[in-house]
Coordinates of C-alpha atoms and ligand atoms in Angstrom, one line a residue:
M178 CA -0.3 0.0 0.1
P179 CA 2.6 2.7 1.0
N180 CA 3.6 2.9 -2.9
Y181 CA 0.6 4.3 -3.8
I182 CA 0.8 8.1 -4.2
P183 CA -2.4 10.3 -3.9
T184 CA -3.2 12.9 -6.7
I185 CA -5.7 15.6 -5.1
G186 CA -7.4 18.4 -6.5
L187 CA -10.1 20.6 -5.3
E188 CA -13.1 22.5 -6.5
I189 CA -14.4 25.2 -4.1
H190 CA -17.8 26.9 -4.5
V191 CA -18.2 30.1 -2.4
E192 CA -21.5 32.3 -2.0
L193 CA -20.7 35.8 -2.3
K194 CA -22.3 38.3 0.0
T195 CA -23.4 40.6 -2.3
K196 CA -26.8 42.5 -1.6
T197 CA -28.8 41.1 -4.4
K198 CA -28.6 38.1 -6.4
M199 CA -26.7 37.0 -9.4
F200 CA -28.8 38.1 -12.4
C201 CA -31.9 40.0 -10.5
D202 CA -32.5 42.3 -7.6
S203 CA -33.9 39.7 -5.2
L204 CA -32.4 40.1 -1.7
N205 CA -29.1 37.9 -1.6
N206 CA -29.8 36.2 2.0
P207 CA -29.5 32.1 1.7
E208 CA -30.2 32.3 5.4
E209 CA -33.7 33.7 5.2
N210 CA -35.9 31.2 7.4
H211 CA -39.2 31.9 5.4
P212 CA -38.7 30.1 2.1
N213 CA -39.5 31.4 -1.0
T214 CA -39.1 34.9 0.0
N215 CA -36.5 36.3 -1.8
V216 CA -37.7 35.5 -5.1
C217 CA -38.9 37.0 -8.4
P218 CA -39.7 36.0 -12.0
V219 CA -36.1 36.2 -13.2
C220 CA -34.7 33.9 -10.4
L221 CA -37.8 31.5 -10.6
G222 CA -37.0 30.9 -14.2
H223 CA -40.3 32.2 -15.8
S224 CA -40.3 32.5 -19.5
G225 CA -39.8 35.9 -21.2
T226 CA -38.0 37.3 -18.5
L227 CA -34.4 38.5 -19.1
P228 CA -31.4 38.4 -16.4
T229 CA -28.9 41.0 -15.9
I230 CA -25.4 41.0 -14.9
N231 CA -24.8 41.8 -10.9
K232 CA -21.3 43.7 -11.2
E233 CA -20.5 43.6 -7.5
A234 CA -20.2 39.8 -7.9
V235 CA -18.1 39.9 -11.0
K236 CA -15.8 42.4 -9.2
S237 CA -15.9 40.2 -6.1
V238 CA -14.5 37.3 -8.3
I239 CA -11.9 39.8 -10.1
R240 CA -10.6 40.8 -6.4
V241 CA -9.9 37.0 -5.6
G242 CA -8.4 36.3 -8.8
M243 CA -6.0 39.3 -8.3
A244 CA -5.5 38.4 -4.6
L245 CA -4.4 34.9 -5.7
G246 CA -2.2 36.2 -8.4
G247 CA -4.3 34.8 -11.5
E248 CA -4.7 36.3 -14.9
I249 CA -8.0 38.4 -15.1
N250 CA -9.3 37.3 -18.5
P251 CA -9.8 40.7 -20.9
Q252 CA -12.7 38.9 -22.2
T253 CA -15.3 37.0 -20.6
K254 CA -19.1 35.4 -21.0
F255 CA -21.7 33.4 -19.3
D256 CA -22.8 30.0 -20.6
R257 CA -25.7 27.7 -19.9
K258 CA -25.1 24.1 -18.3
N259 CA -28.0 22.3 -19.0
Y260 CA -29.1 19.6 -16.2
F261 CA -32.8 18.9 -15.0
Y262 CA -33.1 18.7 -11.2
P263 CA -36.0 20.3 -8.9
D264 CA -33.9 22.8 -7.2
L265 CA -33.2 24.5 -10.7
P266 CA -35.8 26.1 -11.9
K267 CA -34.6 27.3 -15.4
G268 CA -33.4 23.9 -16.5
Y269 CA -30.0 25.6 -16.8
Q270 CA -27.4 27.0 -14.6
I271 CA -25.8 29.9 -15.8
S272 CA -22.2 29.5 -15.4
Q273 CA -18.9 30.0 -17.1
Y274 CA -17.5 27.3 -19.4
D275 CA -14.5 28.5 -21.7
Q276 CA -14.1 32.0 -20.8
P277 CA -13.9 32.1 -16.9
L278 CA -13.0 35.6 -15.1
V279 CA -9.8 34.1 -13.8
L280 CA -7.1 32.1 -15.4
G281 CA -4.5 30.6 -13.0
G282 CA -3.0 31.9 -10.0
S283 CA -1.6 30.0 -7.1
L284 CA -2.2 29.6 -3.2
N285 CA 0.2 27.7 -0.4
G286 CA 2.0 26.5 -3.8
I287 CA -0.8 24.9 -5.4
T288 CA -1.6 26.0 -8.5
L289 CA -5.0 27.3 -9.6
T290 CA -6.7 26.2 -12.7
R291 CA -9.7 28.8 -12.8
I292 CA -12.1 31.0 -11.1
H293 CA -15.4 31.5 -12.6
L294 CA -18.8 32.7 -11.5
E295 CA -22.1 31.0 -11.6
E296 CA -25.4 30.9 -9.9
D297 CA -26.6 28.8 -6.9
T298 CA -29.3 26.4 -7.0
G299 CA -32.5 26.3 -4.4
R300 CA -32.7 23.9 -1.6
L301 CA -35.0 20.6 -1.2
L302 CA -36.5 20.1 2.0
H303 CA -38.1 16.7 2.7
D304 CA -41.0 16.8 4.9
P305 CA -41.3 13.5 6.9
K306 CA -45.0 14.4 8.0
T307 CA -46.4 14.2 4.6
N308 CA -43.5 12.4 2.9
M309 CA -43.5 15.0 0.2
T310 CA -40.2 16.9 -1.0
L311 CA -40.7 20.8 -1.1
V312 CA -38.4 23.2 -2.9
D313 CA -37.2 26.5 -1.2
F314 CA -35.7 28.9 -3.8
N315 CA -34.5 31.7 -1.8
R316 CA -30.9 30.6 -2.6
A317 CA -31.5 29.8 -6.2
S318 CA -29.6 32.2 -8.2
V319 CA -27.2 33.5 -5.3
P320 CA -23.7 34.7 -6.9
L321 CA -21.5 31.5 -6.5
M322 CA -17.7 31.6 -7.1
E323 CA -16.3 28.2 -8.2
L324 CA -12.2 27.8 -7.9
V325 CA -10.8 24.8 -9.4
T326 CA -7.3 23.6 -8.4
E327 CA -4.6 21.6 -10.3
P328 CA -4.4 18.3 -9.0
D329 CA -1.1 19.3 -7.3
I330 CA -2.2 18.4 -3.7
K331 CA -0.7 15.1 -2.1
S332 CA -2.3 14.8 1.4
A333 CA -5.1 15.7 3.7
E334 CA -3.3 18.4 5.6
E335 CA -2.1 20.2 2.3
A336 CA -5.8 19.9 1.3
V337 CA -7.1 21.3 4.6
N338 CA -4.5 24.1 4.7
F339 CA -5.2 25.5 1.3
A340 CA -9.3 25.7 2.1
K341 CA -8.2 27.3 5.5
E342 CA -6.0 29.7 3.9
L343 CA -8.5 30.7 1.1
Q344 CA -11.4 31.1 3.6
L345 CA -9.1 33.6 5.5
I346 CA -8.5 35.5 2.1
L347 CA -12.0 35.6 1.4
R348 CA -12.9 36.9 4.7
Y349 CA -10.3 39.5 4.2
L350 CA -11.3 40.6 0.9
D351 CA -14.8 40.7 2.4
V352 CA -16.6 39.1 -0.4
S353 CA -18.1 36.1 1.5
S354 CA -18.4 34.8 5.1
A355 CA -17.2 31.6 3.8
D356 CA -18.5 29.8 6.7
M357 CA -18.7 26.0 6.0
E358 CA -21.1 24.9 8.2
K359 CA -23.5 27.4 6.7
G360 CA -22.9 26.2 3.3
Q361 CA -21.1 29.5 2.3
M362 CA -18.1 27.3 1.1
R363 CA -18.7 24.1 0.0
V364 CA -15.4 21.9 -0.8
E365 CA -15.0 19.1 -3.5
V366 CA -12.3 16.6 -3.5
N367 CA -11.1 14.7 -6.5
I368 CA -8.7 12.0 -5.5
S369 CA -7.0 9.0 -7.5
L370 CA -4.2 7.1 -6.5
G371 CA -1.1 6.3 -8.7
K372 CA 2.2 3.9 -8.6
W373 CA 5.1 3.7 -10.3
V374 CA 5.2 -0.1 -12.0
K375 CA 8.4 -0.9 -13.7
G376 CA 9.4 2.7 -14.3
V377 CA 6.1 3.6 -15.7
W378 CA 3.6 5.5 -13.9
K379 CA 0.2 4.1 -13.4
Q380 CA -2.6 6.7 -12.6
G381 CA -5.9 5.1 -10.9
T382 CA -9.2 6.2 -11.5
K383 CA -10.5 9.5 -10.6
V384 CA -13.4 9.6 -7.4
E385 CA -15.3 12.9 -6.5
I386 CA -16.3 13.4 -3.1
K387 CA -19.1 16.2 -3.0
N388 CA -20.4 18.9 -0.5
L389 CA -17.9 18.7 2.1
N390 CA -19.1 21.5 4.6
S391 CA -16.3 21.3 7.3
F392 CA -12.4 20.9 7.4
G393 CA -12.7 17.8 9.4
A394 CA -15.1 16.2 6.3
V395 CA -12.2 17.4 3.8
A396 CA -9.4 15.4 6.0
G397 CA -11.5 12.7 6.9
C398 CA -12.7 11.7 3.2
I399 CA -9.3 12.0 2.1
A400 CA -7.8 9.7 4.6
Y401 CA -10.7 7.2 3.9
E402 CA -10.4 7.2 0.1
I403 CA -6.6 7.0 0.4
K404 CA -7.3 3.3 2.1
R405 CA -10.4 2.6 0.1
Q406 CA -9.2 3.1 -3.3
A407 CA -5.6 1.4 -2.3
E408 CA -7.8 -1.9 -1.2
V409 CA -9.8 -1.7 -4.5
M410 CA -6.6 -1.6 -6.6
K411 CA -5.2 -4.3 -5.2
K412 CA -7.9 -6.6 -6.7
G413 CA -9.0 -4.4 -9.5
K414 CA -10.0 -1.3 -10.9
V415 CA -11.5 1.8 -8.8
H416 CA -15.0 2.9 -10.3
Q417 CA -15.6 6.4 -11.5
E418 CA -18.3 8.0 -9.6
T419 CA -19.5 10.7 -7.4
R420 CA -19.1 9.9 -3.7
G421 CA -20.6 11.6 -0.3
W422 CA -19.4 12.2 2.9
D423 CA -21.0 10.4 6.1
D424 CA -20.0 12.4 9.4
G425 CA -21.6 9.9 11.7
K426 CA -19.9 6.9 10.1
Y427 CA -16.9 8.6 9.1
E428 CA -16.8 6.9 5.3
T429 CA -17.8 8.0 1.8
V430 CA -20.6 6.4 0.4
S431 CA -21.3 6.0 -3.3
Q432 CA -23.9 8.3 -4.8
R433 CA -24.0 8.3 -8.3
S434 CA -21.8 7.4 -11.5
K435 CA -20.1 10.5 -12.9
E436 CA -21.5 12.6 -15.9
E437 CA -19.1 13.4 -18.7
A438 CA -18.9 17.5 -19.2
H439 CA -20.4 17.1 -22.6
D440 CA -23.6 15.9 -21.1
Y441 CA -24.5 19.3 -19.7
R442 CA -24.4 20.7 -23.7
Y443 CA -22.9 23.9 -22.6
F444 CA -23.6 26.8 -25.0
P445 CA -23.2 30.7 -24.5
E446 CA -25.8 32.2 -22.7
P447 CA -28.1 34.3 -25.5
D448 CA -29.3 36.6 -23.0
L449 CA -26.1 38.1 -21.8
P450 CA -23.4 39.5 -23.9
P451 CA -19.9 38.9 -23.5
F452 CA -18.1 42.0 -22.0
E453 CA -14.5 43.2 -21.6
T454 CA -13.2 43.0 -17.9
A455 CA -11.3 46.4 -18.2
S456 CA -14.6 48.1 -18.2
L457 CA -15.0 47.3 -14.6
G458 CA -12.0 49.3 -13.8
L459 CA -9.2 46.9 -12.9
E460 CA -6.7 49.3 -11.5
E461 CA -9.1 50.5 -9.0
L462 CA -10.1 46.7 -8.1
K463 CA -6.2 46.1 -7.8
D464 CA -6.0 49.4 -5.3
S465 CA -9.0 48.0 -3.1
L466 CA -7.1 44.9 -2.0
P467 CA -6.0 44.7 1.5
E468 CA -2.9 43.5 2.9
L469 CA -3.2 39.9 2.9
P470 CA -2.9 37.1 5.4
A471 CA 0.5 36.0 4.0
A472 CA 2.1 39.5 3.8
K473 CA 0.5 40.3 7.6
R474 CA 2.5 37.1 8.8
D475 CA 5.7 38.4 7.5
R476 CA 5.3 41.8 8.7
F477 CA 4.3 41.1 12.1
K478 CA 7.4 38.4 12.1
K479 CA 9.5 41.4 11.4
E480 CA 7.8 44.3 13.6
Y481 CA 6.8 42.5 16.4
D482 CA 8.7 39.4 16.6
L483 CA 5.7 37.3 16.4
E484 CA 5.1 34.2 14.8
G485 CA 3.4 30.4 15.1
A486 CA 0.1 30.5 17.4
K487 CA 0.4 33.8 18.8
A488 CA 0.8 35.4 15.4
E489 CA -2.1 33.6 14.3
S490 CA -4.6 34.6 16.6
L491 CA -4.2 37.9 15.2
I492 CA -3.6 37.0 11.7
I493 CA -7.1 35.5 11.5
D494 CA -9.2 38.2 13.3
Q495 CA -8.6 41.7 11.5
R496 CA -10.1 43.5 14.0
L497 CA -8.0 42.2 16.7
A498 CA -5.0 42.8 14.7
E499 CA -5.7 46.5 14.0
F500 CA -6.5 47.1 17.6
F501 CA -2.9 45.3 18.3
E502 CA -1.1 47.4 16.0
N503 CA -2.9 50.6 17.3
A504 CA -2.2 49.6 20.9
V505 CA 1.5 49.2 20.3
S506 CA 1.9 52.4 18.3
E507 CA 0.2 54.3 21.2
L508 CA 2.5 52.0 23.8
K509 CA 5.4 53.7 21.8
T510 CA 4.3 57.3 23.0
F511 CA 4.3 56.4 26.5
K512 CA 7.9 54.6 26.3
E513 CA 10.1 53.6 23.4
G514 CA 11.3 50.0 23.3
L515 CA 8.7 48.3 25.3
N516 CA 7.9 44.7 24.5
P517 CA 4.7 44.4 22.8
Q518 CA 4.4 40.8 24.3
I519 CA 2.8 41.9 27.5
L520 CA 0.1 43.9 25.7
L521 CA -0.7 40.9 23.6
N522 CA -1.5 38.7 26.5
Y523 CA -3.5 41.6 28.1
L524 CA -5.3 42.0 24.8
S525 CA -5.9 38.4 23.8
S526 CA -6.3 36.5 26.9
D527 CA -8.0 39.2 29.2
L528 CA -9.6 41.8 26.9
V529 CA -11.0 39.1 24.3
G530 CA -11.9 36.9 27.6
L531 CA -14.1 40.0 28.7
M532 CA -15.4 40.5 25.1
K533 CA -16.5 36.9 24.8
E534 CA -17.9 36.6 28.3
N535 CA -20.2 39.8 27.6
E536 CA -20.8 39.4 24.2
V537 CA -19.3 42.6 23.2
S538 CA -17.4 43.4 19.6
F539 CA -14.9 45.5 18.9
N540 CA -17.7 48.0 17.7
D541 CA -19.1 48.5 21.1
L542 CA -15.9 48.1 22.9
K543 CA -15.3 51.2 25.6
I544 CA -11.6 50.5 26.0
K545 CA -9.5 52.2 23.2
P546 CA -6.0 51.0 22.0
E547 CA -4.7 54.1 23.8
S548 CA -5.8 53.1 27.2
L549 CA -4.8 49.5 27.0
A550 CA -1.4 50.9 26.0
H551 CA -1.4 53.1 29.1
L552 CA -2.4 50.3 31.4
V553 CA 0.7 48.3 30.0
F554 CA 2.8 51.4 30.6
L555 CA 1.5 51.5 34.4
I556 CA 2.3 47.8 34.5
D557 CA 6.1 48.4 33.2
Q558 CA 6.7 51.2 35.7
G559 CA 5.5 48.8 38.7
K560 CA 2.9 51.3 39.7
V561 CA 0.5 48.2 39.3
L562 CA 1.0 44.4 39.8
S563 CA -0.7 41.7 37.4
R564 CA -3.7 41.0 39.7
G565 CA -4.7 44.9 39.9
A566 CA -4.0 45.3 36.1
K567 CA -6.5 42.8 35.6
D568 CA -9.1 44.4 38.0
I569 CA -8.4 47.8 36.3
L570 CA -9.2 46.0 32.9
K571 CA -12.3 44.9 34.1
K572 CA -13.3 48.3 35.4
M573 CA -12.1 49.7 32.0
F574 CA -14.1 47.4 30.0
E575 CA -17.3 48.5 32.1
T576 CA -16.9 52.0 32.1
G577 CA -14.2 53.0 29.4
E578 CA -12.3 55.0 32.2
D579 CA -8.7 56.1 32.1
P580 CA -6.6 53.3 33.8
E581 CA -4.6 55.8 36.0
D582 CA -7.8 57.2 37.1
I583 CA -9.1 53.9 38.2
L584 CA -5.6 53.1 39.6
N585 CA -6.0 56.2 41.9
N586 CA -9.6 56.0 42.7
E587 CA -9.6 52.3 43.8
G588 CA -6.4 52.3 45.7
L589 CA -4.8 49.7 43.3
H590 CA -1.2 50.7 43.6
A591 CA 1.6 48.1 44.1
M592 CA 2.5 48.0 47.4
S593 CA 6.4 49.4 47.4
D594 CA 6.6 50.2 51.0
S595 CA 8.4 47.5 52.9
S596 CA 7.4 48.5 56.3
E597 CA 3.8 48.1 55.3
L598 CA 4.3 44.9 53.9
K599 CA 6.3 43.7 57.1
K600 CA 3.3 44.6 59.1
V601 CA 1.2 42.3 57.2
V602 CA 3.7 39.7 57.0
K603 CA 3.9 39.9 61.0
D604 CA 0.2 39.5 61.0
I605 CA -0.1 36.4 59.1
I606 CA 2.4 34.9 60.9
A607 CA 1.0 35.4 64.3
E608 CA -2.3 34.1 62.8
N609 CA -1.1 31.0 61.4
P610 CA 1.2 29.1 64.1
S611 CA 0.4 25.8 62.4
A612 CA 1.8 27.0 59.1
V613 CA 4.9 28.4 60.8
A614 CA 5.7 25.3 62.5
D615 CA 5.3 23.2 59.4
Y616 CA 7.8 25.4 57.9
K617 CA 10.1 25.0 60.9
K618 CA 9.9 21.2 60.4
G619 CA 11.3 22.0 56.8
K620 CA 7.6 22.0 54.9
T621 CA 9.0 24.9 52.5
A622 CA 5.8 24.6 50.7
S623 CA 3.8 26.3 53.6
V624 CA 5.7 29.8 53.0
Q625 CA 3.6 29.4 49.5
F626 CA 0.6 29.3 51.6
M627 CA 1.3 32.2 53.8
I628 CA 2.4 34.5 50.6
G629 CA -1.2 33.7 49.5
K630 CA -2.8 35.0 52.8
A631 CA -1.0 37.9 52.5
M632 CA -1.8 38.5 48.7
S633 CA -5.5 38.2 49.6
K634 CA -5.2 40.5 52.4
L635 CA -3.3 43.1 50.4
K636 CA -5.6 42.5 47.4
G637 CA -3.2 41.7 45.1
R638 CA -1.1 45.0 45.6
G639 CA 2.0 43.2 47.1
N640 CA 4.7 41.7 45.0
P641 CA 5.0 38.2 46.0
E642 CA 8.6 38.1 45.6
V643 CA 9.0 40.6 47.7
L644 CA 6.8 39.3 50.4
K645 CA 8.8 36.0 50.0
D646 CA 11.8 37.8 51.1
I647 CA 10.4 39.3 53.7
F648 CA 8.7 35.8 55.2
I649 CA 11.9 34.0 55.0
K650 CA 13.8 36.7 56.8
N651 CA 10.8 36.9 59.7
L652 CA 10.3 33.1 59.9
Ligands
LIG827 MN1 -20.0 24.6 -10.0

C-alpha cells in the first residue's frame, strides 16, 4: 500500500455576500428562514424574463483572482449548463465554460486552474410528515464563485491548509463569510491514487467527493479514500463515481456515476452579452485589495517578532490585529522599546475573554487602544501588579475610564513600601501558627500558603517575590 501516491484536486464553491442575487434584484440572503421570500420571476426562471449581470459579484471574483495572482481574462462571457433537477428552476445553470473570469494563480504553492462565476441552486426540503419534498428558492441564483485547483495536492493536511487559507483570504477581501457549516463555502475533493510499475506511472481512476461542509470532513474523506482506493486497486479497478461523506460513520458513500462534461450541453448564454473586464476598472479593484494574510504574517514577524500560534490569533481576526497594532503604536508614545508581548497577553487573553463573556464586539468596545497601552505602561513602571491590572482592565471594560484614574480611585497601587508589607507578614505569621510550625519542620511549601494569605489581605497589591523575602527573614 505505501507505494500508492495520492493525486488530489479541489473544487470550491463560495457564496458571495452581495446585496442582491446574481441576475436579478431579489435579496441575496440564503439564511432567510421563511421559504420562497427572496424570489422574483427572473430567479424563478419564468419564461419571458431576462437576466442582468450583478457587477458587484463580478468585481468580487476579480478581486479574489487578483489576490491569488491569477490572470484576469480580458474577455469573458456566461454560458448555460443544462441539466434537470427540481432545485434548478430554469432547467439550466448560468455558469462560465470556456472564458472564466480568472485563469491560473496559486495559493500555498498549489496552482489554480481557474475561478469562474455562476449561480447557486435552490434547496430541497423533505417533509417527513407528508413524505413530500418541497423546494425553497431563496438560495436560487445567489452569486456563486467556483475555484478549481490543479491536482497538485498530495495529502489531507495540504488540502485542509489550502481551504483554510482561502477562507481567510475571502474574509479579508470581505467577499464572503465563507462559513463552511452554513454552506457558504463548499469543498469538493477529486482524488485518485497512482504508482510506479517498472518505471511506468500508472494513474488510477478519479473519484469525486461532493458537498463537504467542514474542514474535518475534507481531511476525513481524503484519509478514507486513500485507504479504500488502495484496497480496491489490490484486486481491480476503482469505479469512476461521485461519492458523499457520512459524518456519522466517518466514511465516504457511493452516490452516482459521474456525468461527462458534454452531458451538460454547454452553450453561450444568449441573453447576456460577452464583456470586457477592463470596463470594470481593474486598476481601482487592484488598489482596493487589503494587506493579505501571508504579507501580514511576514510583517508581524519582522515588526513585532510574533510568529506561530500567537501571531495566528491576530492573523485570523483583522479587527483584533488592527486593535493590537494601534495599541502598540500608542505604547511607543508612552515609552520606546517596550516589548509588545505583554500588551498582546492582556489583549488576547484578558480583554478578548471579557469581550466573549459579555458578548461585546469591537464596535461596542469602550476600551480604546490608547488606554490599553496606558495600562501596560503602568505595569511596566511597577505602579500596578498583574492582579491589580486585571481589576483595572475589568473596570475599563465596564466604564471606559482611564486606567490611571481607576488606579488612583480604587487604591490599586502596587505596594512598594516594605514597612507596610512587613506589618502584614507579621500579622500572617501570628495568625497561622501551624503553618509556621510546618515551615520550621522543613515544609517549605507552607511559605507559599502564607504568601497567598498575604496577597489576599493586600488585594493583590503586594509583590510576591518581595513578600517571600520578608517571610523568610521573619520566620
Ligand atoms: Mn459549479
